[in-house]
Amino acid sequence: MLSRTLILKTSALKPVQKLIRKSFLFRPLVKRFIAGDTLEEAMGNAQALLDKGFNVSLDNLGENTSTETEALTAKSTYIRMLDTIGLQKPEPIERCNISIKLTQCGLDLGTDYAERNYRDVLVAAQQHKNFVRVDMEASEYTARTLEIMERVLPDFTNTGTVLQSYLIRTDDDVQRMIDLKARVRLVKGAYLEPATVAYQDKKEVDAAYVRQSKRLIAEAPYAAIATHDEKIINELNAFVAEKKIDRAGFEYQMLFGIRRDLQERLRSEGYNVRVYVPFGDSWYPYFTRRLAERPANTFFILKSMFKG
Ligand code: FDA
């Protein structure tokens, strides 16, 4: 059986990258997970989801920038996304918000530099009355991302970040974000992390996810529970019912193209559901993280390749 670690490690190798990028066998899966090469295509998909009653978070794919020019290009794309949503006028506007990455804003070029770019995006979002979510990346960026968040939150209420349950530190960060009254998206975590910082056993990650979700739903403003794990979602729905927590006070989030049946079911049961809609031509790292989450996808493609 192909493991998550093996897929993440081999997909980073240059010849494998070339194979996956070029092979027509991967095309249908790329199309399923990525909402288009351009903002315009992604907006078409976003509008279709909004029409069905889902909320959306748009993500301009791409990660680390290594020059100021690249970081400024990423910043202007974020602002263009906010302007385009503003023109499309979802009601309320925040039904279509954006997710950004601080490494795209230039975190490798300096914490203060990335913070300045991020603040510029927040000013644009404030003008549109919209919200900006900061995705969480590999663990080398966690502390810096949360430090920036702590500095920015007193000035901007229209932003929040992501915590990853696989990190051993996250129970403390959940408390820290609750104290700051920050809006948090909770995920299990998608990067390859060592045992010094992250639980390696899926059972431990799942237990942390349930424990931390319950705290965020009960204690944090408008928590975002981002998972496709139906068993966990059912347990959280029972928790919400038992504690008489208002369903409107939090939302579920899922990725574009994954468990559409579950997205529909939750929506029809009256839960808020936001779909994360990624677009752009820098789709490779995002795509391989999705393959690694479900090794069966990769296994079937490889099998058909070797069948000839
Ligand atoms: P788990 O991996 O246990 O999967 C549960 C079930 O979901 C599977 O049994 C399968 O049915 C289905 N499933 C999950 N992934 C699938 C796939 N790729 N294809 C098909 N079925 C699949 N991570 C991160 O580190 N930083 C971030 O900022 C974000 N942001 C983010 C936003 C949103 C809206 C979501 C939903 C997820 C993220 N993630 C993330 C990714 C997250 O960390 C995690 O890797 C994935 O959500 C998969 O974990 P699950 O919670 O779905 O559980």
Coordinates of C-alpha atoms and ligand atoms in Angstrom, one line a residue:
M1 CA 0.0 0.0 0.0
L2 CA 1.4 3.4 -0.9
S3 CA 1.7 5.5 2.2
R4 CA 1.2 9.2 2.6
T5 CA 4.9 9.8 3.5
L6 CA 6.0 7.8 0.4
I7 CA 3.8 9.8 -1.9
L8 CA 4.9 13.1 -0.5
K9 CA 8.6 12.2 -0.7
T10 CA 8.5 10.7 -4.2
S11 CA 6.2 13.4 -5.7
A12 CA 8.9 15.9 -4.8
L13 CA 11.5 14.2 -7.1
K14 CA 12.0 16.0 -10.4
P15 CA 11.3 13.0 -12.8
V16 CA 8.1 12.2 -10.9
Q17 CA 7.0 15.9 -11.0
K18 CA 7.6 15.8 -14.8
L19 CA 5.6 12.6 -15.1
I20 CA 2.6 13.8 -13.1
R21 CA 2.6 17.3 -14.7
K22 CA 2.7 15.8 -18.2
S23 CA 0.7 12.6 -18.0
F24 CA -2.8 12.7 -19.4
L25 CA -3.8 10.0 -16.8
F26 CA -3.6 12.6 -14.0
R27 CA -5.6 15.3 -15.9
P28 CA -9.0 14.2 -14.7
L29 CA -7.9 14.3 -11.1
V30 CA -6.1 17.7 -11.5
K31 CA -9.4 19.0 -13.0
R32 CA -11.4 17.6 -10.1
F33 CA -9.2 19.2 -7.4
I34 CA -8.3 22.5 -9.1
A35 CA -11.0 25.0 -10.0
G36 CA -9.3 26.5 -13.1
D37 CA -6.0 28.1 -14.3
T38 CA -7.4 31.6 -14.0
L39 CA -9.3 33.7 -11.5
E40 CA -12.2 34.1 -14.0
E41 CA -12.5 30.3 -14.3
A42 CA -12.4 29.9 -10.5
M43 CA -15.1 32.6 -10.1
G44 CA -17.4 30.6 -12.4
N45 CA -17.0 27.6 -10.2
A46 CA -17.3 29.8 -7.1
Q47 CA -20.6 31.3 -8.4
A48 CA -22.1 27.9 -9.1
L49 CA -21.3 26.9 -5.4
L50 CA -22.7 30.2 -4.1
D51 CA -25.9 29.6 -6.1
K52 CA -26.3 26.2 -4.4
G53 CA -26.0 27.8 -0.9
F54 CA -22.4 27.1 -0.2
N55 CA -19.9 29.7 1.0
V56 CA -16.5 29.8 -0.7
S57 CA -12.9 30.6 0.0
L58 CA -10.8 31.4 -3.1
D59 CA -7.2 30.3 -3.0
N60 CA -4.6 31.5 -5.5
L61 CA -2.3 28.5 -5.7
G62 CA 1.4 29.0 -5.2
E63 CA 3.7 29.0 -2.2
N64 CA 7.1 30.4 -1.3
T65 CA 8.2 33.6 -3.1
S66 CA 11.9 34.3 -3.1
T67 CA 12.0 37.9 -4.5
E68 CA 10.1 41.1 -3.7
T69 CA 8.7 41.1 -7.3
E70 CA 7.1 37.7 -6.8
A71 CA 5.7 38.7 -3.4
L72 CA 4.2 41.9 -4.8
T73 CA 2.7 40.0 -7.7
A74 CA 1.1 37.6 -5.2
K75 CA -0.2 40.6 -3.2
S76 CA -1.7 42.2 -6.2
T77 CA -3.4 39.0 -7.2
Y78 CA -5.0 38.8 -3.7
I79 CA -6.2 42.3 -4.1
R80 CA -7.6 41.6 -7.6
M81 CA -9.4 38.6 -6.1
L82 CA -11.1 40.8 -3.5
D83 CA -12.0 43.4 -6.2
T84 CA -13.5 40.7 -8.4
I85 CA -15.6 39.3 -5.5
G86 CA -16.7 42.8 -4.8
L87 CA -17.9 43.2 -8.4
Q88 CA -19.7 39.8 -8.2
K89 CA -21.5 41.0 -5.0
P90 CA -22.4 37.9 -3.0
E91 CA -24.7 38.8 -0.2
P92 CA -23.3 39.1 2.4
I93 CA -19.9 39.6 0.7
E94 CA -18.1 37.4 3.1
R95 CA -19.9 34.4 1.6
C96 CA -17.0 34.5 -0.8
N97 CA -13.7 35.3 1.0
I98 CA -10.1 34.5 0.3
S99 CA -7.4 32.3 1.7
I100 CA -3.8 33.5 1.5
K101 CA -0.3 32.2 2.3
L102 CA 2.3 34.3 4.2
T103 CA 5.1 32.6 2.2
Q104 CA 3.5 34.0 -0.9
C105 CA 3.5 37.4 0.8
G106 CA 7.3 37.0 1.2
L107 CA 7.7 35.4 4.7
D108 CA 11.1 33.9 3.5
L109 CA 12.2 37.5 2.8
G110 CA 11.4 38.6 6.4
T111 CA 8.6 38.5 8.9
D112 CA 8.1 42.3 8.9
Y113 CA 8.1 42.4 5.1
A114 CA 5.4 39.6 4.9
E115 CA 3.4 41.4 7.6
R116 CA 3.4 44.7 5.6
N117 CA 2.1 42.9 2.5
Y118 CA -0.5 41.0 4.5
R119 CA -1.7 44.3 6.1
D120 CA -2.1 45.8 2.6
V121 CA -4.3 42.9 1.6
L122 CA -6.3 43.4 4.9
V123 CA -6.9 47.1 4.1
A124 CA -8.3 46.1 0.7
A125 CA -10.5 43.4 2.3
Q126 CA -11.7 45.9 4.9
Q127 CA -12.8 48.3 2.1
H128 CA -14.8 45.5 0.6
K129 CA -16.1 44.3 4.0
N130 CA -14.5 41.0 3.3
F131 CA -12.5 38.4 5.3
V132 CA -9.0 37.0 4.8
R133 CA -7.9 33.6 6.1
V134 CA -4.2 32.9 6.5
D135 CA -3.5 29.2 5.6
M136 CA -1.0 27.4 7.8
E137 CA 2.0 26.0 6.1
A138 CA 4.9 23.7 7.1
S139 CA 5.9 23.8 10.8
E140 CA 8.9 26.0 10.3
Y141 CA 6.4 28.8 9.7
T142 CA 3.9 28.1 12.5
A143 CA 5.5 30.3 15.2
R144 CA 6.1 33.2 12.8
T145 CA 2.5 33.0 11.3
L146 CA 1.0 33.1 14.8
E147 CA 3.2 36.0 15.9
I148 CA 2.1 38.0 12.8
M149 CA -1.5 37.1 13.6
E150 CA -1.1 38.4 17.2
R151 CA 0.3 41.7 16.0
V152 CA -2.4 42.2 13.3
L153 CA -5.5 41.1 15.2
P154 CA -5.7 44.3 17.4
D155 CA -5.9 46.3 14.1
F156 CA -8.1 44.1 12.0
T157 CA -11.1 41.9 12.9
N158 CA -11.6 40.7 9.3
T159 CA -8.9 38.0 9.5
G160 CA -8.1 34.7 11.1
T161 CA -5.7 31.8 10.7
V162 CA -5.5 28.0 10.6
L163 CA -4.3 25.5 13.3
Q164 CA -3.2 22.0 12.5
S165 CA -4.2 19.2 14.9
Y166 CA -1.2 17.0 14.0
L167 CA 1.2 19.5 15.7
I168 CA 1.9 18.7 19.3
R169 CA 1.8 22.4 20.1
T170 CA -1.7 23.0 18.9
D171 CA -3.7 22.5 22.2
D172 CA -1.7 25.6 23.5
D173 CA -2.3 27.5 20.3
V174 CA -6.0 26.8 20.5
Q175 CA -6.0 28.4 23.9
R176 CA -4.0 31.3 22.6
M177 CA -6.4 32.0 19.8
I178 CA -9.4 31.6 22.0
D179 CA -7.9 34.2 24.4
L180 CA -7.4 36.5 21.3
K181 CA -11.0 35.9 20.2
A182 CA -9.5 34.9 16.8
R183 CA -11.4 33.1 14.1
V184 CA -9.7 29.8 13.6
R185 CA -10.0 27.1 10.9
L186 CA -9.0 23.8 12.3
V187 CA -7.4 21.2 10.0
K188 CA -5.6 17.9 10.6
G189 CA -2.5 19.1 8.7
A190 CA -1.2 18.3 5.3
Y191 CA 2.6 18.5 5.4
L192 CA 5.3 15.9 6.1
E193 CA 6.4 16.6 9.7
P194 CA 8.8 14.8 12.0
A195 CA 7.9 13.1 15.3
T196 CA 9.6 15.9 17.2
V197 CA 6.8 18.3 16.3
A198 CA 3.8 16.2 15.1
Y199 CA 1.9 13.1 16.1
Q200 CA 2.6 10.3 13.6
D201 CA -0.3 8.1 14.6
K202 CA -3.6 8.9 12.8
K203 CA -5.5 8.0 16.0
E204 CA -3.7 10.6 18.0
V205 CA -4.3 13.2 15.2
D206 CA -8.0 12.4 15.1
A207 CA -8.4 12.5 18.9
A208 CA -6.7 15.9 18.9
Y209 CA -8.9 17.1 16.1
V210 CA -12.1 16.2 18.0
R211 CA -10.9 17.7 21.3
Q212 CA -9.8 20.9 19.6
S213 CA -12.9 21.3 17.4
K214 CA -15.2 21.0 20.4
R215 CA -13.2 23.7 22.2
L216 CA -13.3 26.0 19.2
I217 CA -17.0 25.5 18.4
A218 CA -17.9 26.2 22.0
E219 CA -15.5 29.0 22.8
A220 CA -14.1 30.7 19.7
P221 CA -16.0 33.1 17.3
Y222 CA -17.3 31.4 14.2
A223 CA -15.0 28.4 14.1
A224 CA -14.3 26.7 10.8
I225 CA -14.1 22.9 11.1
A226 CA -12.3 21.9 7.9
T227 CA -12.4 18.1 7.4
H228 CA -14.0 15.5 5.2
D229 CA -13.9 13.0 8.0
E230 CA -17.6 11.9 8.3
K231 CA -17.2 10.0 11.5
I232 CA -15.7 13.1 13.2
I233 CA -18.4 15.4 11.7
N234 CA -21.1 13.1 13.0
E235 CA -19.6 13.2 16.4
L236 CA -19.4 17.0 16.3
N237 CA -23.0 17.3 15.1
A238 CA -24.0 15.2 18.1
F239 CA -21.9 17.5 20.4
V240 CA -23.5 20.6 19.0
A241 CA -27.0 19.2 19.4
E242 CA -26.3 18.1 23.0
K243 CA -24.8 21.5 24.0
K244 CA -27.6 23.3 22.2
I245 CA -25.0 25.3 20.2
D246 CA -26.5 27.4 17.3
R247 CA -25.5 25.8 13.9
A248 CA -25.2 29.3 12.5
G249 CA -22.3 30.0 14.9
F250 CA -19.7 27.9 13.1
E251 CA -19.1 26.4 9.7
Y252 CA -17.8 23.2 8.1
Q253 CA -15.2 23.6 5.3
M254 CA -14.2 21.2 2.6
L255 CA -11.9 21.2 -0.4
F256 CA -13.2 21.7 -3.9
G257 CA -13.9 18.3 -5.5
I258 CA -13.7 16.2 -2.3
R259 CA -16.7 14.5 -0.7
R260 CA -19.3 16.6 -2.6
D261 CA -21.9 14.2 -1.3
L262 CA -21.0 15.1 2.3
Q263 CA -20.9 18.8 1.4
E264 CA -24.5 18.6 0.0
R265 CA -25.7 16.5 3.0
L266 CA -24.5 19.0 5.6
R267 CA -25.9 21.9 3.6
S268 CA -29.3 20.3 3.3
E269 CA -29.2 19.7 7.1
G270 CA -28.8 23.4 7.7
Y271 CA -25.1 23.6 8.5
N272 CA -23.0 26.4 7.0
V273 CA -20.5 24.8 4.5
R274 CA -17.7 26.6 2.9
V275 CA -15.8 25.1 -0.1
Y276 CA -12.1 26.0 -0.5
V277 CA -11.7 26.8 -4.2
P278 CA -8.0 26.7 -5.4
F279 CA -7.0 28.0 -8.8
G280 CA -3.9 28.9 -10.8
D281 CA -1.1 27.2 -12.7
S282 CA 1.1 26.5 -9.6
W283 CA -1.0 23.6 -8.6
Y284 CA 1.6 20.9 -8.2
P285 CA 2.3 21.0 -4.4
Y286 CA -1.4 21.3 -3.5
F287 CA -2.3 18.5 -5.9
T288 CA 0.3 16.1 -4.4
R289 CA -0.9 16.8 -0.9
R290 CA -4.4 15.8 -2.1
L291 CA -3.0 12.6 -3.6
A292 CA -1.1 11.8 -0.4
E293 CA -4.3 12.1 1.7
R294 CA -5.9 9.4 -0.4
P295 CA -3.2 7.0 -1.7
A296 CA -5.9 4.9 -3.4
N297 CA -6.2 7.7 -6.0
T298 CA -2.5 7.4 -6.9
F299 CA -2.5 3.6 -6.8
F300 CA -5.3 3.3 -9.4
I301 CA -3.5 5.7 -11.8
L302 CA -0.2 3.9 -11.4
K303 CA -1.9 0.6 -12.0
S304 CA -3.4 1.8 -15.3
M305 CA -0.1 3.2 -16.4
F306 CA 1.7 -0.1 -16.0
K307 CA -1.2 -2.0 -17.6
G308 CA -0.1 -0.1 -20.7
Ligands
FDA1 P1 -8.6 12.4 6.6 O1 -7.4 12.6 5.8 O2 -8.6 11.5 7.8 O3 -9.7 11.9 5.6 C1 -11.1 11.6 6.0 C2 -11.8 11.1 4.8 O4 -12.0 12.2 3.8 C3 -11.1 10.1 3.9 O5 -11.4 8.8 4.4 C4 -11.7 10.3 2.6 O6 -13.0 9.8 2.5 C5 -11.9 11.8 2.5 N1 -10.7 12.5 1.9 C6 -9.7 13.2 2.5 N2 -8.8 13.7 1.7 C7 -9.2 13.2 0.4 C8 -8.7 13.4 -0.9 N3 -7.6 14.1 -1.1 N4 -9.3 12.8 -1.9 C9 -10.5 12.1 -1.7 N5 -11.0 11.9 -0.5 C10 -10.4 12.4 0.6 N6 -3.8 21.7 5.7 C11 -2.8 22.5 6.1 O7 -1.8 22.0 6.6 N7 -2.9 23.9 6.1 C12 -4.0 24.5 5.7 O8 -4.1 25.8 5.7 C13 -5.1 23.7 5.2 N8 -6.3 24.3 4.7 C14 -7.4 23.5 4.5 C15 -8.6 24.1 4.2 C16 -9.7 23.3 4.0 C17 -11.0 24.0 3.7 C18 -9.6 21.9 4.2 C19 -10.8 21.0 4.1 C20 -8.4 21.3 4.4 C21 -7.3 22.1 4.5 N9 -6.0 21.5 4.8 C22 -5.0 22.3 5.2 C23 -5.8 20.1 4.6 C24 -6.0 19.3 5.8 O9 -4.9 19.5 6.7 C25 -6.0 17.8 5.5 O10 -4.8 17.3 4.9 C26 -7.2 17.3 4.6 O11 -8.3 18.0 4.9 C27 -7.5 15.8 4.8 O12 -7.8 15.5 6.1 P2 -9.3 15.2 6.6 O13 -9.6 16.1 7.8 O14 -10.3 15.3 5.5 O15 -9.2 13.7 7.2

